[in-house]
Coordinates of C-alpha atoms and ligand atoms in Angstrom, one line a residue:
X5 CA -6.8 3.3 15.9
X6 CA -3.6 2.8 15.8
X7 CA -1.3 4.2 13.2
X8 CA -0.1 1.3 11.4
X9 CA 4.2 1.8 10.0
X10 CA 5.4 -0.5 7.4
X11 CA 3.7 -3.8 6.3
X12 CA 2.0 -6.6 8.0
X13 CA 5.0 -8.7 8.4
X14 CA 7.2 -5.7 9.9
X15 CA 4.3 -4.9 12.2
X16 CA 3.3 -8.6 13.5
X17 CA 6.9 -9.1 14.3
X18 CA 7.5 -5.7 15.9
X19 CA 4.3 -6.6 18.1
X20 CA 5.3 -10.2 18.6
X21 CA 8.3 -8.6 20.4
X22 CA 6.5 -5.9 22.2
X23 CA 4.2 -8.0 24.0
X24 CA 6.8 -11.3 24.5
X25 CA 10.1 -9.5 25.2
X26 CA 12.1 -12.6 22.4
X27 CA 11.7 -12.6 18.5
X28 CA 9.6 -14.8 17.0
X29 CA 10.9 -18.1 16.2
X30 CA 9.3 -18.0 12.5
X31 CA 7.0 -15.5 10.3
X32 CA 4.7 -17.1 8.2
X33 CA 2.9 -15.6 5.4
X34 CA 0.2 -14.8 2.6
X35 CA -0.9 -12.8 -0.1
X36 CA -4.4 -11.4 -0.4
X37 CA -5.7 -12.2 -4.4
X38 CA -8.0 -10.9 -7.6
X39 CA -9.4 -12.9 -9.9
X40 CA -9.2 -11.8 -13.4
X41 CA -11.4 -13.7 -15.0
X42 CA -13.3 -17.3 -14.0
X43 CA -15.9 -16.2 -11.4
X44 CA -17.7 -18.5 -9.5
X45 CA -16.4 -21.6 -11.8
X46 CA -13.8 -23.3 -9.0
X47 CA -17.1 -25.1 -7.4
X48 CA -18.3 -26.4 -10.6
X49 CA -14.7 -28.1 -11.3
X50 CA -14.0 -24.9 -14.0
X51 CA -10.7 -22.6 -15.1
X52 CA -10.0 -19.7 -13.0
X53 CA -6.8 -17.0 -13.6
X54 CA -6.3 -15.1 -10.5
X55 CA -3.2 -13.2 -9.3
X56 CA -2.2 -12.8 -5.8
X57 CA -1.4 -9.3 -4.6
X58 CA 1.4 -8.1 -3.3
X59 CA 0.0 -7.6 0.7
X60 CA 0.2 -10.0 2.7
X61 CA -1.7 -11.3 5.9
X62 CA 1.5 -12.0 8.2
X63 CA 1.8 -14.2 11.7
X64 CA 4.7 -13.5 13.8
X65 CA 4.6 -17.0 16.3
X66 CA 6.7 -19.1 17.7
X67 CA 6.0 -22.6 19.7
X68 CA 4.6 -23.6 23.2
X69 CA 4.8 -26.5 25.0
X70 CA 1.1 -28.2 25.1
X71 CA -2.2 -27.9 23.5
X72 CA -2.9 -24.3 23.8
X73 CA -3.0 -21.0 21.0
X74 CA -3.2 -18.0 22.1
X75 CA -2.8 -15.1 19.0
X76 CA -3.0 -11.0 19.2
X77 CA -4.0 -9.8 16.2
X78 CA -3.6 -5.9 15.0
X79 CA -7.1 -4.3 15.3
X80 CA -8.8 -7.2 16.0
X81 CA -7.7 -8.3 20.0
X82 CA -6.7 -11.4 21.3
X83 CA -7.9 -14.6 21.3
X84 CA -7.0 -17.8 23.0
X85 CA -8.0 -21.3 21.9
X86 CA -7.3 -24.9 22.7
X87 CA -6.3 -27.8 20.1
X88 CA -8.6 -30.4 22.2
X89 CA -11.5 -28.0 22.2
X90 CA -14.2 -28.0 19.0
X91 CA -13.2 -25.6 16.9
X92 CA -17.1 -24.1 16.2
X93 CA -16.5 -23.3 20.0
X94 CA -14.4 -20.4 19.4
X95 CA -15.6 -17.6 18.3
X96 CA -14.9 -14.6 15.3
X97 CA -11.8 -14.6 13.5
X98 CA -9.7 -17.3 15.5
X99 CA -12.5 -20.2 14.3
X100 CA -10.2 -20.1 11.1
X101 CA -7.2 -20.6 13.1
X102 CA -8.8 -23.4 15.3
X103 CA -9.7 -24.8 12.2
X104 CA -6.8 -25.2 10.5
X105 CA -5.3 -27.0 14.1
X106 CA -8.5 -28.9 13.8
X107 CA -8.4 -29.9 10.3
X108 CA -4.4 -31.0 11.0
X109 CA -5.4 -32.8 14.2
X110 CA -8.1 -34.9 12.5
X111 CA -5.5 -35.8 9.5
X112 CA -3.7 -37.4 12.0
X113 CA -1.2 -35.1 12.1
X114 CA -0.8 -33.5 15.7
X115 CA -1.0 -29.5 15.5
X116 CA 1.6 -28.2 18.8
X117 CA 0.9 -25.0 20.7
X118 CA 2.1 -21.6 19.6
X119 CA 1.9 -17.6 20.7
X120 CA 1.5 -15.6 17.7
X121 CA 0.7 -11.9 16.7
X122 CA -1.1 -11.0 13.1
X123 CA -0.9 -7.9 11.3
X124 CA -3.1 -8.0 8.3
X125 CA -2.8 -5.3 5.1
X126 CA -5.3 -7.2 3.0
X127 CA -9.1 -5.6 4.2
X128 CA -11.9 -7.5 5.2
X129 CA -15.4 -8.1 2.8
X130 CA -13.9 -7.1 0.5
X131 CA -13.0 -9.8 -1.5
X132 CA -9.7 -10.1 -1.9
X133 CA -9.7 -13.7 -0.1
X134 CA -8.1 -12.1 3.5
X135 CA -9.6 -15.7 5.2
X136 CA -8.3 -17.4 2.9
X137 CA -4.8 -15.6 3.5
X138 CA -5.2 -16.0 7.6
X139 CA -5.9 -19.8 7.0
X140 CA -3.0 -20.2 4.2
X141 CA -0.3 -18.4 6.6
X142 CA -2.1 -20.3 10.0
X143 CA -1.6 -23.5 8.6
X144 CA 2.1 -22.9 7.5
X145 CA 2.7 -21.4 11.4
X146 CA 0.9 -25.0 12.4
X147 CA 3.2 -27.0 10.1
X148 CA 6.2 -25.0 11.5
X149 CA 5.9 -25.5 14.8
X150 CA 4.7 -29.1 14.5
X151 CA 7.0 -30.2 11.8
X152 CA 4.7 -31.4 9.6
X153 CA 5.2 -32.4 5.9
X154 CA 2.5 -30.7 4.2
X155 CA 2.1 -29.4 0.7
X156 CA 0.9 -26.1 -0.8
X157 CA -2.3 -27.9 -2.5
X158 CA -2.9 -29.8 1.1
X159 CA -2.4 -26.3 2.6
X160 CA -5.6 -25.0 0.4
X161 CA -7.3 -27.8 0.9
X162 CA -6.7 -27.2 4.6
X163 CA -8.1 -24.0 4.2
X164 CA -11.4 -24.7 2.2
X165 CA -12.5 -27.6 4.8
X166 CA -12.6 -24.8 7.1
X167 CA -13.9 -23.1 5.3
X168 CA -16.9 -25.4 4.2
X169 CA -16.8 -27.5 7.5
X170 CA -15.8 -25.2 10.0
X171 CA -17.4 -21.5 8.4
X172 CA -20.5 -23.0 6.8
X173 CA -19.5 -21.1 3.5
X174 CA -19.6 -23.7 0.6
X175 CA -16.6 -21.7 -1.0
X176 CA -14.6 -23.3 -4.1
X177 CA -10.7 -23.6 -3.8
X178 CA -9.6 -20.8 -5.8
X179 CA -8.9 -18.3 -3.1
X180 CA -6.5 -20.7 -1.2
X181 CA -4.8 -22.1 -4.1
X182 CA -4.0 -18.7 -5.0
X183 CA -2.6 -17.6 -1.8
X184 CA -0.6 -20.7 -1.7
X185 CA 0.6 -21.3 -5.1
X186 CA 0.8 -17.8 -7.0
X187 CA 3.7 -16.6 -9.1
X188 CA 5.0 -13.8 -9.1
X189 CA 4.5 -11.5 -12.5
X190 CA 1.8 -14.5 -13.8
X191 CA -1.6 -15.4 -13.1
X192 CA -2.1 -18.9 -11.8
X193 CA -4.1 -21.1 -14.3
X194 CA -6.1 -23.4 -12.3
X195 CA -8.1 -26.1 -12.9
X196 CA -10.5 -27.1 -10.5
X197 CA -11.4 -30.3 -11.3
X198 CA -7.9 -32.0 -10.5
X199 CA -6.2 -29.2 -9.0
X200 CA -3.1 -28.8 -11.8
X201 CA -1.9 -25.6 -12.8
X202 CA 0.3 -23.5 -15.0
X203 CA 1.7 -20.1 -14.5
X204 CA 1.6 -17.7 -17.4
X205 CA 3.0 -14.7 -18.0
X206 CA 1.6 -11.0 -17.6
X207 CA 2.7 -8.5 -19.7
X208 CA 4.4 -5.6 -18.7
X209 CA 2.6 -3.3 -21.5
X210 CA -0.8 -3.8 -19.0
X211 CA -1.5 -3.3 -15.4
X212 CA -4.0 -4.7 -13.3
X213 CA -5.6 -2.0 -11.0
X214 CA -7.9 -2.4 -8.1
X215 CA -11.0 -0.6 -7.9
X216 CA -12.5 -0.6 -3.9
X217 CA -15.5 0.5 -4.0
X218 CA -15.4 1.1 -0.3
X219 CA -18.9 -1.0 0.5
X220 CA -18.4 -4.8 2.4
X221 CA -20.1 -7.5 2.9
X222 CA -19.4 -11.0 4.1
X223 CA -20.0 -13.9 1.7
X224 CA -21.9 -15.9 4.5
X225 CA -25.2 -14.7 4.4
X226 CA -25.5 -13.6 0.6
X227 CA -26.6 -15.6 -2.2
X228 CA -22.9 -17.5 -2.4
X229 CA -24.7 -21.0 -1.2
X230 CA -27.6 -21.0 -3.4
X231 CA -25.9 -20.2 -6.6
X232 CA -23.6 -23.2 -5.5
X233 CA -26.1 -25.3 -5.3
X234 CA -28.5 -23.9 -8.6
X235 CA -25.1 -25.5 -10.4
X236 CA -25.2 -28.4 -9.0
X237 CA -29.3 -28.8 -9.2
X238 CA -28.3 -27.9 -13.0
X239 CA -25.2 -30.0 -13.6
X240 CA -28.3 -33.4 -11.6
X241 CA -30.4 -32.0 -14.6
X242 CA -28.2 -32.8 -17.2
X243 CA -27.1 -35.5 -16.1
X244 CA -23.0 -34.2 -15.8
X245 CA -20.7 -34.5 -12.6
X246 CA -20.1 -30.5 -13.0
X247 CA -21.3 -28.0 -15.1
X248 CA -17.6 -28.2 -16.2
X249 CA -18.3 -31.3 -18.6
X250 CA -21.9 -29.2 -20.1
X251 CA -21.8 -27.2 -23.0
X252 CA -24.4 -24.0 -24.1
X253 CA -25.8 -26.5 -26.4
X254 CA -26.6 -28.9 -23.5
X255 CA -28.9 -26.0 -22.1
X256 CA -31.4 -27.0 -24.4
X257 CA -32.4 -29.7 -22.0
X258 CA -32.9 -27.4 -19.0
X259 CA -35.8 -24.8 -21.1
X260 CA -38.3 -26.7 -19.1
X261 CA -37.0 -26.3 -16.0
X262 CA -37.1 -22.4 -13.9
X263 CA -35.0 -19.6 -16.6
X264 CA -32.8 -18.8 -13.0
X265 CA -31.5 -21.8 -13.1
X266 CA -30.7 -21.5 -17.1
X267 CA -28.8 -18.5 -16.6
X268 CA -26.6 -19.5 -13.8
X269 CA -25.5 -22.3 -15.6
X270 CA -25.6 -19.9 -18.6
X271 CA -22.6 -18.2 -17.3
X272 CA -20.7 -20.8 -15.6
X273 CA -20.7 -22.4 -19.1
X274 CA -19.6 -19.4 -20.6
X275 CA -17.3 -18.2 -18.1
X276 CA -15.0 -21.2 -18.2
X277 CA -14.9 -20.5 -22.4
X278 CA -14.1 -17.0 -22.0
X279 CA -11.0 -17.7 -19.4
X280 CA -9.5 -20.5 -21.8
X281 CA -9.7 -17.4 -24.2
X282 CA -8.3 -15.1 -22.1
X283 CA -5.3 -17.6 -21.2
X284 CA -4.3 -17.5 -25.3
X285 CA -5.4 -13.5 -25.6
X286 CA -2.6 -13.6 -22.4
X287 CA 0.0 -15.8 -24.3
X288 CA -0.6 -13.9 -27.0
X289 CA -0.2 -10.3 -25.6
X290 CA -3.7 -9.7 -26.9
X291 CA -5.0 -7.0 -23.9
X292 CA -7.7 -5.6 -26.3
X293 CA -9.0 -9.4 -26.4
X294 CA -8.2 -9.5 -22.6
X295 CA -10.0 -7.3 -21.2
X296 CA -13.2 -7.7 -23.5
X297 CA -13.6 -11.2 -22.4
X298 CA -13.1 -9.5 -18.9
X299 CA -16.2 -7.2 -19.6
X300 CA -18.0 -9.7 -20.6
X301 CA -17.6 -12.0 -17.8
X302 CA -18.5 -8.6 -15.5
X303 CA -21.6 -8.5 -18.0
X304 CA -22.7 -12.5 -17.7
X305 CA -22.2 -12.3 -13.7
X306 CA -24.3 -9.1 -13.4
X307 CA -26.9 -10.6 -15.5
X308 CA -27.2 -14.1 -15.9
X309 CA -25.5 -15.1 -12.7
X310 CA -26.8 -12.3 -10.4
X311 CA -24.2 -11.4 -7.8
X312 CA -22.9 -7.8 -8.7
X313 CA -24.2 -5.0 -6.8
X314 CA -24.6 -1.3 -7.7
X315 CA -21.5 -0.3 -6.2
X316 CA -19.4 -3.0 -8.6
X317 CA -21.2 -1.9 -11.7
X318 CA -21.2 1.9 -11.1
X319 CA -17.5 1.9 -11.2
X320 CA -17.0 -1.1 -13.7
X321 CA -19.1 1.4 -15.8
X322 CA -16.6 4.5 -15.1
X323 CA -13.4 2.2 -15.5
X324 CA -14.9 1.7 -18.7
X325 CA -14.9 5.0 -19.9
X326 CA -11.4 5.9 -18.9
X327 CA -8.7 6.0 -21.4
X328 CA -6.2 3.6 -21.3
X329 CA -9.0 0.7 -20.1
X330 CA -9.6 -2.7 -22.1
X331 CA -12.3 -3.7 -19.6
X332 CA -13.4 -4.3 -16.1
X333 CA -15.3 -6.5 -13.8
X334 CA -15.9 -7.3 -10.4
X335 CA -13.9 -9.8 -8.9
X336 CA -14.5 -12.8 -6.5
X337 CA -17.8 -13.4 -4.9
X338 CA -19.2 -10.6 -5.8
X339 CA -22.2 -8.1 -4.4
X340 CA -19.1 -6.0 -2.8
X341 CA -15.8 -4.8 -2.3
X342 CA -13.7 -4.9 -5.4
X343 CA -13.7 -4.4 -9.0
X344 CA -10.4 -4.8 -11.0
X345 CA -9.4 -3.1 -14.2
X346 CA -7.0 -4.3 -16.9
X347 CA -5.1 -0.9 -17.8
X348 CA -2.7 0.0 -20.2
X349 CA 0.7 0.3 -18.3
X350 CA 1.3 4.1 -19.7
X351 CA -2.4 5.6 -18.6
X352 CA -2.2 4.1 -14.9
X353 CA -2.4 7.2 -12.7
X354 CA -4.9 9.1 -15.0
X355 CA -6.8 6.2 -15.2
X356 CA -6.5 5.8 -10.7
X357 CA -7.3 9.8 -11.1
X358 CA -10.2 9.7 -13.2
X359 CA -12.0 6.3 -11.1
X360 CA -11.2 7.9 -7.7
X361 CA -12.5 11.0 -8.7
X362 CA -15.7 10.2 -10.5
X363 CA -16.8 7.5 -8.0
X364 CA -19.4 7.7 -4.9
X365 CA -20.9 4.2 -3.7
X366 CA -24.7 5.0 -4.5
X367 CA -27.2 5.7 -1.8
X368 CA -28.7 2.3 -2.5
X369 CA -25.7 0.0 -1.2
X370 CA -23.2 3.2 0.6
X371 CA -19.3 2.2 1.2
X372 CA -18.3 1.4 4.8
X373 CA -15.0 2.1 4.1
X374 CA -13.0 4.6 1.5
X375 CA -12.4 4.5 -2.5
X376 CA -9.3 3.2 -3.2
X377 CA -8.0 2.5 -6.7
X378 CA -4.1 1.2 -7.3
X379 CA -2.7 -0.4 -9.5
X380 CA -1.2 -4.0 -8.3
X381 CA 1.6 -6.3 -9.1
X382 CA 1.2 -10.2 -9.2
X383 CA 2.8 -11.8 -6.2
X384 CA 4.3 -14.7 -5.0
X385 CA 2.5 -17.2 -3.0
X386 CA 3.0 -17.4 0.7
X387 CA 6.1 -18.4 2.5
X388 CA 7.5 -18.6 5.5
X389 CA 9.8 -15.5 6.0
X390 CA 12.2 -16.4 9.3
Ligands
GLA7 C1 -15.4 -16.5 -3.2 C2 -14.6 -17.7 -3.0 C3 -14.5 -18.8 -4.1 C4 -14.7 -18.2 -5.5 C5 -15.5 -17.3 -5.7 C6 -16.3 -16.6 -6.6 O1 -13.9 -15.7 -3.4 O2 -14.0 -18.2 -1.8 O3 -13.9 -19.8 -4.2 O4 -15.8 -19.1 -5.8 O5 -15.8 -16.1 -4.7 O6 -15.5 -16.9 -8.0

């Protein structure tokens, strides 16, 4: 593979120039995300508390006449599609872009063609929202080349539409909202019932560390869709619109249902509570409490929601035994990829070194990429930078 020099936005610009002989007229970028707490709650109308990462997917682009989009992506090759065609006919990663264009088209906003180059620093299949970043960045390109008025929440909804309708994954809206709306140095509290947001400053004495196990997965084909279905069935049985409206006492009413449904509902209801408590802990600069809630969240995802994995459990255990760690948990959809830890800022170097030295992916879930352990700064959401 070609050596990657500089951040994604620079590489995208350089590639564009190399391929076309002129500079791009715009560069759109979107970060990935990690979720501090509030997992598998977004599609239950609940609370989530993510941060955006400091690395991006970037698209350097220029408008062209007509309805064709031609894009080269570093490491993934070239695709061309016509916006008048059905996006499900476009294969692979191009389907995300085509889906975004088709959504804008179908909502009465005629999208124009463009040429572009993509580069990314967000690994795919690692639970860092690489697909949401691609959707949001391409939404910015489409809206810019087509001169469309589209706000950041609509941009996020467009990305979720693509996941749900074009890719067939019934995901919630946390990833796209975070990619679009996050702010630097802050976590973003999203109420997924009405999509209202609040930013909550992350105190300087704590640092979020990403622990990439190197294991990978795509959420399509995992138990994700099944989890959502079971949650919706539980809400139906309880006679509420979503599990957001249910309490732990309500679980009594599920007693005659299968135990699996009770466990899934128990996770969602308790996770919403934990997320509210985590916001209070962040606000009062109480890292011990925030860390405790994060670890409790992991246990609930492991035992009740059953979306963790051997590699994620193992790296979380190593983190919890390391000096300076307030709490640790899997992040995102689960099944593979990354976990996070909340670490005392002065202990960061030792913590990262210790986790990296101590972790090897288990035989039952071998790694596809090298293990990486690195601190992250909460960063700003997507933007046009040119
Ligand atoms: C994935 C989905 C999100 C959310 C998380 C779990 O990242 O895209 O909508 O459901 O899983 O919290």
